Coordinates of C-alpha atoms in Angstrom, one line a residue:
Chain A
M1 CA 110.6 141.8 110.8
S2 CA 110.9 144.0 113.8
G3 CA 112.8 142.9 116.7
G4 CA 110.1 143.9 119.1
A5 CA 108.8 141.9 122.0
E6 CA 105.5 140.9 120.2
P7 CA 104.5 137.4 121.4
A8 CA 104.6 134.6 118.9
A9 CA 101.2 133.4 117.7
P10 CA 100.1 129.8 118.6
D11 CA 101.6 127.1 116.5
G12 CA 104.2 129.4 115.1
V13 CA 101.8 130.6 112.4
D14 CA 103.4 134.0 112.2
D15 CA 106.9 132.5 112.1
F16 CA 105.8 130.3 109.2
G17 CA 104.4 133.2 107.3
A18 CA 107.4 135.3 107.9
W19 CA 109.7 132.5 106.9
V20 CA 107.7 131.9 103.7
A21 CA 108.0 135.7 102.9
A22 CA 111.6 135.7 103.5
R23 CA 112.6 132.5 101.8
G24 CA 109.9 132.1 99.2
G25 CA 111.8 133.8 96.5
A26 CA 115.1 131.9 97.0
L27 CA 113.2 128.6 97.2
Q28 CA 111.5 129.2 93.9
R29 CA 114.8 130.1 92.3
F30 CA 116.2 126.8 93.6
A31 CA 113.1 125.0 92.3
F32 CA 113.6 126.8 88.9
L33 CA 117.2 125.8 88.6
V34 CA 116.5 122.2 89.6
T35 CA 113.6 121.7 87.2
G36 CA 114.4 124.3 84.4
S37 CA 110.7 125.2 84.4
A38 CA 109.6 128.7 85.4
N39 CA 106.0 127.4 85.4
D40 CA 106.6 124.4 87.6
A41 CA 108.8 126.1 90.2
P42 CA 106.1 128.0 92.1
D43 CA 103.9 125.0 92.2
L44 CA 106.6 122.8 93.5
V45 CA 107.5 125.3 96.2
Q46 CA 103.8 125.8 97.2
E47 CA 103.4 122.0 97.4
A48 CA 106.5 121.7 99.5
L49 CA 105.3 124.5 101.9
S50 CA 102.0 122.6 102.3
R51 CA 103.9 119.6 103.4
A52 CA 106.0 121.6 105.7
Y53 CA 103.3 123.6 107.4
P54 CA 101.8 120.8 109.5
R55 CA 105.2 120.0 111.0
W56 CA 106.4 123.5 111.1
A57 CA 106.9 123.5 114.9
A58 CA 109.4 120.6 114.8
L59 CA 111.1 121.9 111.7
S60 CA 111.5 125.3 113.1
R61 CA 112.8 123.9 116.4
S62 CA 115.3 121.7 114.7
D63 CA 116.4 124.4 112.2
T64 CA 115.8 122.0 109.4
A65 CA 112.9 123.8 107.6
E66 CA 115.0 124.8 104.6
A67 CA 116.5 121.5 104.2
Y68 CA 113.1 119.9 104.4
V69 CA 111.4 122.1 101.9
R70 CA 114.4 121.8 99.5
R71 CA 114.2 118.0 99.8
S72 CA 110.5 118.1 99.0
I73 CA 111.2 120.1 96.0
V74 CA 113.9 117.7 94.8
N75 CA 111.7 114.7 95.4
A76 CA 108.7 116.3 93.5
S77 CA 111.0 117.2 90.7
I78 CA 112.0 113.5 90.5
S79 CA 108.4 112.4 90.2
G80 CA 108.0 114.9 87.4
W81 CA 111.2 113.8 85.7
R82 CA 110.2 110.2 85.9
K83 CA 107.1 110.9 83.9
T84 CA 108.6 113.3 81.3
R85 CA 112.2 112.3 80.9
R86 CA 111.5 110.8 77.4
L87 CA 109.9 114.0 76.4
V88 CA 112.2 116.5 74.5
A89 CA 111.1 120.0 74.4
V90 CA 110.7 121.5 71.0
G91 CA 113.1 124.3 70.4
D92 CA 115.7 122.7 72.6
P93 CA 117.7 120.4 70.2
A94 CA 120.6 119.8 72.5
P95 CA 119.3 116.6 74.1
L96 CA 118.6 115.2 70.7
V97 CA 122.0 116.0 69.5
D98 CA 123.5 114.4 72.7
A99 CA 121.5 111.3 72.1
T100 CA 123.2 110.6 68.8
G101 CA 126.6 110.9 70.5
H102 CA 127.6 113.8 68.2
H103 CA 129.1 117.1 69.3
H104 CA 127.0 120.2 69.9
D105 CA 126.4 122.7 67.3
T106 CA 129.6 124.5 66.9
A107 CA 128.1 127.7 66.2
T108 CA 130.0 130.6 67.6
G109 CA 129.0 132.2 70.9
V110 CA 128.6 129.0 72.9
T111 CA 130.2 129.8 76.2
D112 CA 131.4 127.6 79.0
A113 CA 128.3 128.7 81.0
D114 CA 126.0 127.7 78.0
E115 CA 127.7 124.3 78.0
A116 CA 127.3 124.0 81.7
W117 CA 123.6 124.8 81.6
R118 CA 123.1 122.3 78.8
L119 CA 124.7 119.6 81.0
C120 CA 122.5 120.7 84.0
E121 CA 119.5 120.1 81.8
Q122 CA 120.5 116.6 81.1
L123 CA 121.5 115.6 84.7
P124 CA 119.2 113.4 86.8
P125 CA 117.3 115.6 89.3
R126 CA 119.2 114.6 92.4
Q127 CA 122.7 115.2 90.7
R128 CA 121.4 118.4 89.3
A129 CA 120.1 119.5 92.6
A130 CA 123.5 118.6 94.1
V131 CA 125.2 120.9 91.5
V132 CA 122.7 123.8 92.2
L133 CA 123.2 123.4 96.0
R134 CA 127.0 123.4 95.6
F135 CA 127.5 126.1 93.0
Y136 CA 124.5 128.4 93.3
E137 CA 123.7 128.1 97.0
D138 CA 127.3 127.5 98.1
L139 CA 126.4 124.7 100.5
S140 CA 128.8 122.4 102.1
Y141 CA 128.8 118.7 101.2
A142 CA 127.4 118.0 104.7
Q143 CA 124.6 120.4 104.1
I144 CA 124.0 119.0 100.5
A145 CA 123.8 115.5 102.1
L146 CA 121.2 116.7 104.6
V147 CA 119.0 118.1 101.8
L148 CA 119.3 115.1 99.6
D149 CA 119.1 112.6 102.5
C150 CA 122.2 110.9 101.4
T151 CA 125.7 110.4 102.7
E152 CA 128.3 113.1 102.3
P153 CA 130.5 111.0 100.0
T154 CA 127.4 110.4 97.8
A155 CA 126.8 114.2 97.6
R156 CA 130.4 114.7 96.9
S157 CA 130.3 112.1 94.2
Y158 CA 127.4 113.8 92.5
V159 CA 129.2 117.0 92.2
H160 CA 132.5 115.6 91.1
R161 CA 130.9 113.5 88.4
A162 CA 129.1 116.4 87.1
L163 CA 132.4 118.4 87.1
A164 CA 134.1 115.7 85.4
A165 CA 131.4 115.5 82.8
L166 CA 131.6 119.2 82.1
R167 CA 135.4 119.2 82.0
T168 CA 135.2 116.6 79.2
R169 CA 132.7 118.6 77.3
L170 CA 134.7 121.8 77.5
A171 CA 137.8 119.9 76.5
E172 CA 136.0 118.5 73.5
E173 CA 134.8 122.1 72.6
N174 CA 138.5 123.2 72.8
A175 CA 139.5 120.3 70.5
H176 CA 137.0 121.4 68.0
D177 CA 137.8 125.1 68.1
Chain B
M1 CA 150.8 136.8 81.5
T2 CA 147.8 135.2 82.9
D3 CA 147.6 131.4 83.3
A4 CA 144.6 129.6 81.9
P5 CA 142.4 128.3 84.6
E6 CA 142.7 124.7 85.8
P7 CA 140.1 122.4 84.2
D8 CA 138.2 122.0 87.5
E9 CA 138.3 125.6 88.2
R10 CA 137.0 126.4 84.7
A11 CA 134.2 123.8 85.0
E12 CA 133.3 125.1 88.4
R13 CA 133.2 128.6 87.3
A14 CA 131.1 127.6 84.3
F15 CA 128.5 126.1 86.5
R16 CA 128.5 129.1 88.7
D17 CA 128.0 131.4 85.8
A18 CA 125.4 129.4 84.3
L19 CA 123.2 129.0 87.4
T20 CA 123.6 132.6 88.4
S21 CA 122.7 133.9 84.9
R22 CA 119.7 131.6 84.7
A23 CA 118.5 132.4 88.1
E24 CA 118.5 136.1 87.2
T25 CA 116.0 135.4 84.4
F26 CA 113.5 133.9 86.8
E27 CA 110.8 136.1 88.5
P28 CA 109.3 134.5 91.7
A29 CA 105.6 134.3 92.0
P30 CA 103.5 135.3 95.0
L31 CA 103.1 132.3 97.3
E32 CA 100.0 131.4 99.4
T33 CA 100.8 130.6 102.9
P34 CA 99.1 127.2 103.4
E35 CA 98.0 127.8 106.9
A36 CA 94.5 128.9 106.1
R37 CA 93.9 126.0 103.6
S38 CA 95.3 123.5 106.1
R39 CA 93.0 124.8 108.9
R40 CA 90.0 124.7 106.6
R41 CA 90.6 121.2 105.6
W42 CA 90.9 119.4 109.0
L43 CA 88.9 116.3 108.7
P44 CA 87.8 115.5 112.1
A45 CA 85.8 112.6 110.9
L46 CA 88.5 111.2 108.7
V47 CA 89.6 108.8 111.4
A48 CA 88.3 108.4 114.9
A49 CA 89.5 110.9 117.5
A50 CA 92.6 110.3 119.3
V51 CA 92.8 106.5 120.3
L52 CA 93.6 106.1 124.0
A53 CA 95.0 102.8 125.0
L54 CA 96.1 101.8 128.3
V55 CA 99.5 99.9 128.1
G56 CA 101.0 98.9 131.3
G57 CA 99.1 101.6 133.1
T58 CA 100.5 104.2 130.8
A59 CA 98.2 106.3 128.6
V60 CA 99.1 105.9 125.0
V61 CA 97.6 108.2 122.4
A62 CA 97.9 107.0 118.9
G63 CA 97.0 110.3 117.4
V64 CA 94.5 111.8 115.0
L65 CA 94.9 111.5 111.3
H66 CA 94.4 114.9 109.7
D67 CA 94.3 116.1 106.1
D68 CA 97.7 117.6 105.4
G69 CA 96.6 120.1 102.9
N70 CA 98.1 117.9 100.2
G71 CA 95.5 115.2 99.8
G72 CA 97.2 113.0 102.4
T73 CA 97.0 112.5 106.1
H74 CA 99.5 112.7 109.0
L75 CA 99.4 112.2 112.7
A76 CA 98.8 115.6 114.1
G77 CA 100.0 117.1 117.4
K78 CA 102.9 114.5 117.6
D79 CA 104.7 116.6 120.0
D80 CA 101.9 116.8 122.4
L81 CA 101.1 113.0 122.4
A82 CA 102.3 110.6 124.9
V83 CA 103.6 107.5 123.2
G84 CA 105.0 104.3 124.8
T85 CA 105.6 100.6 124.1
L86 CA 103.6 98.9 121.4
P87 CA 100.8 96.8 122.9
A88 CA 100.3 93.2 121.9
A89 CA 99.0 92.8 118.4
D90 CA 95.5 91.6 117.6
A91 CA 95.2 87.8 117.2
G92 CA 96.5 86.7 113.8
W93 CA 98.2 90.0 113.3
R94 CA 101.6 91.4 114.1
W95 CA 103.3 94.7 114.3
V96 CA 105.6 96.0 111.7
S97 CA 107.3 99.4 112.4
W98 CA 109.9 101.8 110.9
R99 CA 111.4 104.8 112.7
N100 CA 108.4 105.8 115.0
V101 CA 105.5 104.5 113.0
A102 CA 104.0 101.0 113.4
V103 CA 101.1 99.3 111.8
Q104 CA 99.6 95.8 112.2
V105 CA 99.6 93.4 109.3
P106 CA 98.3 89.9 109.0
E107 CA 100.6 87.5 110.6
D108 CA 101.3 85.5 107.5
W109 CA 102.6 88.5 105.4
A110 CA 106.2 87.7 104.4
L111 CA 109.1 90.2 104.2
G112 CA 110.2 91.2 100.8
F113 CA 111.7 93.9 98.7
E114 CA 109.6 96.2 96.6
P115 CA 110.6 96.1 93.0
G116 CA 112.5 99.3 92.0
A117 CA 113.4 101.2 89.0
D118 CA 115.6 98.3 88.0
W119 CA 112.7 95.8 88.1
C120 CA 113.7 94.5 84.7
A121 CA 117.2 93.4 85.6
D122 CA 118.2 90.0 84.3
N123 CA 117.8 87.6 87.1
G124 CA 118.8 84.4 85.5
G125 CA 115.7 84.5 83.4
D126 CA 113.1 84.7 86.2
P127 CA 111.5 88.0 87.2
S128 CA 112.3 89.2 90.7
L129 CA 108.7 89.0 91.9
P130 CA 108.1 90.0 95.6
P131 CA 106.1 87.6 97.8
D132 CA 102.3 87.9 97.7
P133 CA 101.4 89.6 100.0
Y134 CA 104.3 91.1 101.9
V135 CA 105.9 93.8 104.0
A136 CA 108.5 95.7 102.1
V137 CA 111.9 96.0 103.8
N138 CA 113.2 99.5 103.4
G139 CA 116.1 99.3 100.9
A140 CA 117.3 102.8 101.1
G141 CA 121.0 102.8 100.5
M142 CA 120.9 99.3 98.9
A143 CA 122.6 98.8 95.7
H144 CA 120.5 99.1 92.6
L145 CA 121.3 98.6 89.0
D146 CA 121.6 101.9 87.1
I147 CA 119.3 100.8 84.2
L148 CA 116.3 102.4 82.7
C149 CA 113.5 99.8 82.6
N150 CA 110.6 102.1 81.8
H151 CA 111.4 103.3 78.2
E152 CA 108.1 105.3 78.1
P153 CA 106.3 107.2 80.8
F154 CA 104.4 104.5 82.6
G155 CA 100.5 104.8 82.5
W156 CA 99.7 104.1 86.1
P157 CA 99.9 106.7 89.0
A158 CA 103.3 107.3 90.4
A159 CA 102.1 106.0 93.8
F160 CA 102.2 102.5 92.3
G161 CA 105.9 102.7 91.6
E162 CA 107.8 102.0 88.5
A163 CA 107.5 98.3 88.1
P164 CA 104.5 97.1 85.9
E165 CA 101.4 95.5 87.3
D166 CA 102.8 91.9 87.0
Y167 CA 105.2 92.8 89.9
W168 CA 102.4 94.2 92.2
A169 CA 101.2 92.3 95.3
P170 CA 99.4 93.6 98.4
H171 CA 102.1 95.1 100.7
V172 CA 103.1 97.7 103.2
T173 CA 106.1 100.0 102.8
F174 CA 107.7 102.6 104.9
A175 CA 109.8 105.4 103.5
A176 CA 111.2 108.7 104.6
S177 CA 109.0 111.6 103.6
G178 CA 110.8 113.7 100.9
S179 CA 113.2 110.9 100.1
P180 CA 113.8 109.3 96.8
E181 CA 111.7 106.3 97.9
A182 CA 108.8 108.6 98.8
R183 CA 105.8 108.7 96.5
P184 CA 103.0 111.3 96.0
V185 CA 100.7 111.4 99.0
G186 CA 97.1 110.5 98.6
H187 CA 94.6 107.8 97.5
E188 CA 94.9 106.3 93.9
S189 CA 93.1 103.5 92.1
Y190 CA 94.2 101.7 89.0
D191 CA 92.9 98.6 87.3
G192 CA 91.5 96.9 90.4
W193 CA 94.3 98.1 92.7
E194 CA 94.3 100.9 95.3
S195 CA 97.2 102.7 96.9
E196 CA 97.1 104.7 100.0
V197 CA 100.1 106.9 100.7
T198 CA 100.1 108.9 103.9
E199 CA 102.6 110.6 106.2
L200 CA 102.8 110.1 109.9
G201 CA 105.0 110.5 112.9
D202 CA 108.5 111.8 112.4
G203 CA 108.5 112.3 108.6
V204 CA 107.5 108.8 107.9
Q205 CA 105.6 107.8 104.7
L206 CA 103.4 104.8 105.0
R207 CA 102.2 103.2 101.8
V208 CA 99.7 100.4 101.6
L209 CA 98.9 98.7 98.3
G210 CA 96.0 96.3 98.1
R211 CA 93.4 95.0 95.8
E212 CA 90.4 97.3 95.6
G213 CA 88.1 96.9 98.5
A214 CA 90.3 94.4 100.3
P215 CA 89.4 94.8 104.1
E216 CA 93.0 94.4 105.2
T217 CA 93.9 97.7 103.6
Q218 CA 91.7 99.8 105.8
R219 CA 92.5 97.7 108.9
I220 CA 96.2 98.3 108.3
L221 CA 95.7 102.0 108.0
D222 CA 93.4 102.2 111.0
S223 CA 96.1 100.4 113.1
A224 CA 98.8 103.1 112.4
R225 CA 100.4 104.7 115.4
T226 CA 103.5 106.2 116.8
Y227 CA 105.5 104.6 119.6
E228 CA 108.7 104.9 121.5
T229 CA 109.7 101.4 122.1
D230 CA 108.9 98.6 119.6
Q231 CA 107.6 95.1 120.1
N232 CA 111.2 93.9 120.1
G233 CA 112.3 96.2 122.9
C234 CA 114.1 98.7 120.7
D235 CA 113.7 102.5 121.2
T236 CA 113.1 104.7 118.2
T237 CA 116.3 106.6 118.9
S238 CA 119.8 105.7 120.1
P239 CA 123.2 107.4 120.5
V240 CA 124.5 104.9 117.9
Q241 CA 122.6 106.7 115.2
A242 CA 125.2 109.5 115.2
V243 CA 127.2 109.7 112.1
E244 CA 130.5 109.4 113.9
F245 CA 131.4 106.2 115.9
Q246 CA 130.1 106.2 119.4
R247 CA 130.9 104.0 122.4
P248 CA 128.1 102.6 124.6
E249 CA 127.5 104.1 128.1
P250 CA 128.0 102.7 130.7
P251 CA 130.9 100.5 129.7
F252 CA 131.0 96.9 130.8
D253 CA 132.9 93.7 129.9
V254 CA 130.7 91.3 127.8
E255 CA 133.0 88.5 129.0
Q256 CA 131.7 88.9 132.5
V257 CA 128.0 88.5 131.4
G258 CA 127.0 84.9 132.5
S259 CA 123.8 84.4 130.6
V260 CA 121.0 86.3 128.9
D261 CA 117.3 85.8 128.6
S262 CA 117.0 87.8 125.4
V263 CA 118.8 90.1 123.1
S264 CA 117.1 93.0 121.3
V265 CA 118.9 93.6 118.0
C266 CA 118.1 97.2 117.0
M267 CA 119.3 98.7 113.8
Y268 CA 119.5 102.4 113.2
S269 CA 120.0 104.5 110.2
R270 CA 122.9 107.1 110.5
A271 CA 121.9 108.9 107.4
T272 CA 118.4 110.2 107.9
G273 CA 119.0 113.4 109.7
Q274 CA 115.8 112.7 111.6
S275 CA 115.4 112.2 115.3
T276 CA 113.9 108.7 115.1
A277 CA 116.2 106.3 113.2
L278 CA 115.1 102.8 114.1
I279 CA 115.0 101.0 110.8
G280 CA 115.0 97.3 111.8
S281 CA 114.7 95.2 114.9
R282 CA 114.4 91.6 116.1
L283 CA 114.3 89.8 119.3
L284 CA 116.5 86.8 120.1
T285 CA 115.5 84.6 123.0
G286 CA 116.5 81.2 124.4
D287 CA 119.2 79.3 122.5
D288 CA 119.5 82.1 119.8
A289 CA 120.3 84.8 122.4
A290 CA 122.8 82.5 124.2
A291 CA 124.5 81.6 121.0
L292 CA 125.0 85.3 120.1
L293 CA 126.3 86.1 123.5
H294 CA 128.7 83.1 123.3
G295 CA 129.8 84.1 119.8
I296 CA 130.6 87.8 120.9
Q297 CA 132.5 86.5 124.0
E298 CA 134.6 84.2 121.8
A299 CA 135.5 87.0 119.3
P300 CA 139.0 88.3 119.5
V301 CA 139.5 91.7 121.1
G302 CA 140.7 94.3 118.6
G303 CA 137.8 95.0 116.2
G304 CA 137.5 94.4 112.5
P305 CA 137.6 93.3 109.8
D306 CA 138.8 96.6 108.5
N307 CA 140.1 97.7 105.0
P308 CA 140.5 101.4 105.5
S309 CA 141.8 101.8 101.9
H310 CA 138.5 100.8 100.5
C311 CA 136.6 103.9 101.4
L312 CA 136.9 107.6 102.1
P313 CA 138.2 108.6 105.6
D314 CA 134.9 110.2 106.5
D315 CA 132.7 107.3 105.3
Y316 CA 131.6 105.9 108.6
G317 CA 128.7 103.8 107.2
D318 CA 125.0 104.5 107.0
S319 CA 123.7 102.2 109.8
A320 CA 124.7 100.5 113.1
I321 CA 123.2 98.2 115.7
A322 CA 122.6 98.6 119.3
L323 CA 122.3 95.3 121.2
H324 CA 120.5 95.1 124.4
L325 CA 121.5 92.0 126.4
R326 CA 118.9 91.3 129.1
S327 CA 119.0 89.0 132.0
N328 CA 116.4 89.3 134.8
D329 CA 116.4 93.0 135.7
T330 CA 119.7 93.9 134.2
T331 CA 120.2 95.3 130.7
W332 CA 123.7 95.7 129.1
T333 CA 124.0 97.7 125.8
M334 CA 126.6 97.0 123.1
Y335 CA 127.1 98.7 119.8
V336 CA 127.9 96.9 116.5
Y337 CA 129.5 98.7 113.5
Y338 CA 129.6 96.8 110.1
A339 CA 128.6 99.3 107.4
S340 CA 132.0 101.0 106.6
C341 CA 135.4 99.6 105.8
F342 CA 136.9 100.7 109.2
G343 CA 135.6 100.7 112.8
S344 CA 133.9 97.3 112.4
G345 CA 133.2 95.2 115.4
F346 CA 131.3 94.7 118.6
D347 CA 131.9 97.3 121.4
D348 CA 130.9 97.0 124.9
G349 CA 132.5 100.2 125.9
T350 CA 135.5 98.5 127.3
N351 CA 136.7 96.4 124.5
R352 CA 136.1 96.2 120.7
R353 CA 135.8 92.7 119.3
D354 CA 136.0 91.4 115.8
L355 CA 132.9 90.6 113.7
T356 CA 133.4 86.7 113.4
R357 CA 131.7 83.9 111.6
G358 CA 130.6 82.6 115.0
S359 CA 128.9 85.9 116.0
C360 CA 128.1 88.2 113.1
P361 CA 125.7 86.0 111.1
L362 CA 123.4 85.6 114.2
L363 CA 122.6 89.4 114.0
W364 CA 120.6 89.2 110.8
G365 CA 117.0 88.3 110.2
D366 CA 113.6 89.8 110.0
T367 CA 114.0 93.4 109.2
V368 CA 117.6 93.6 110.4
R369 CA 119.4 93.2 107.0
L370 CA 122.8 93.5 105.9
L371 CA 122.3 95.3 102.6
Y372 CA 125.7 97.0 102.0
G373 CA 129.1 97.2 103.3
D374 CA 132.7 96.1 102.7
S375 CA 133.4 92.6 101.2
A376 CA 135.5 91.7 104.3
V377 CA 132.5 92.2 106.5
F378 CA 130.2 90.3 104.2
S379 CA 132.6 87.3 104.2
R380 CA 132.2 87.0 107.9
C381 CA 128.7 88.0 108.3
V382 CA 126.8 86.3 105.6
T383 CA 126.7 82.6 105.6
Q384 CA 126.0 80.9 102.3

């Protein structure tokens, strides 16, 4: 965007288009990390943008557009998760193994990051979103609370519980090595 | 020699590495800016043009419902609309409101709670059925059992919620758009029922569930409007909705108030992040108003009950109340804090007073509900 003195279009339409151009990629990555689906991510963002557009003037003025769109994405991912949470993707045996209470395949090459991603895939959407916002987007707990429409202690609790769960898994991995 | 990372540091790094590496595998797709679609889909005939009503000489514009490009509707041009006090409801109907959106419902609709994801929880053998019909009290922040009642994807549209059909009854619900309580916007039908989910005002989702073809459903939807002051004398915004504790301005001494004609009890969410935060209200008059004033005046100065060790230092609670004491032409405003484990009490700006059994229980009723808080507060504020 140039910093020239071009007047803004009515309704902030130009602003909205520029904002989408600037933030669309990052929002899709966020949606991808929250859902794990490269197919669903663009649709979720598109849907969230459709909801944001009618209230763009207010969102832009209050500087809450990003939080609003992210919240819409998380909310939509919850709806999807409710419908499909009992479905286990073929080719991803980890959830099945977890459901039995047994340890993961101890094949070599499983890194901490692999373990972390497996855990992410099994977290409920709001907790998973909190983890993504904290460790990928580097947001503060106050900012996470704003996106998730919860209190700051709740946001902190989501992240700390996820860390505790991963810590336990990594310790178990070590014990089996 | 290098020390092994601490467990938390290792877990944190693992999350960062995992998310960064996965994000790098993703290729964003081109996005369509929805402006063109939204403009095309304006439905001027969807609802009548802006409804102008004269209330106390003030022009009140209820707004125009527009397609929002997502199958739903919303009040357009909110920022340009004048809004005021809700007018008298139609005969046999009453206003129910949340944040800055109100609708009229039949007078005999009770208040209740919409069954949630824990609808199957054991309740002593009886299912927790809501009233039939009812207005759902927003239970955001209320404790829910962390159990999975739906073992298979349910067959009905998500707009109908997770509870099965036995738990359905005609009702109205408000929720924050984009919140966990929100549902997909639009019209859905299922097995003789219809659900309308729409978004209005300041990010408010209005849901109406009814039996297919029931005339009340459309009448409720048609009555939807925004407002600034509700039927109980409560504004949609208040300084008390700030996350940190506030003190009322101007300060006064409640002990010096001789009598009151009415008390507006206005409950505000402090967790919405939205400008309008009114989530419950009621109006006390006559003996009820006098009893509350007397109870507050009798409460010891100091504030409480508090148990600071029961929660985190920055957990100020998720809601608070503004009390407007009215006598003739004078209005005094007090704040009431009760939702944390510290800072509890009535505050007139001069003194903080305890929540007592002679005062606190009188606050609750209608949509002003004590849904969560410290046990010490419950022991004084809930009579049973």
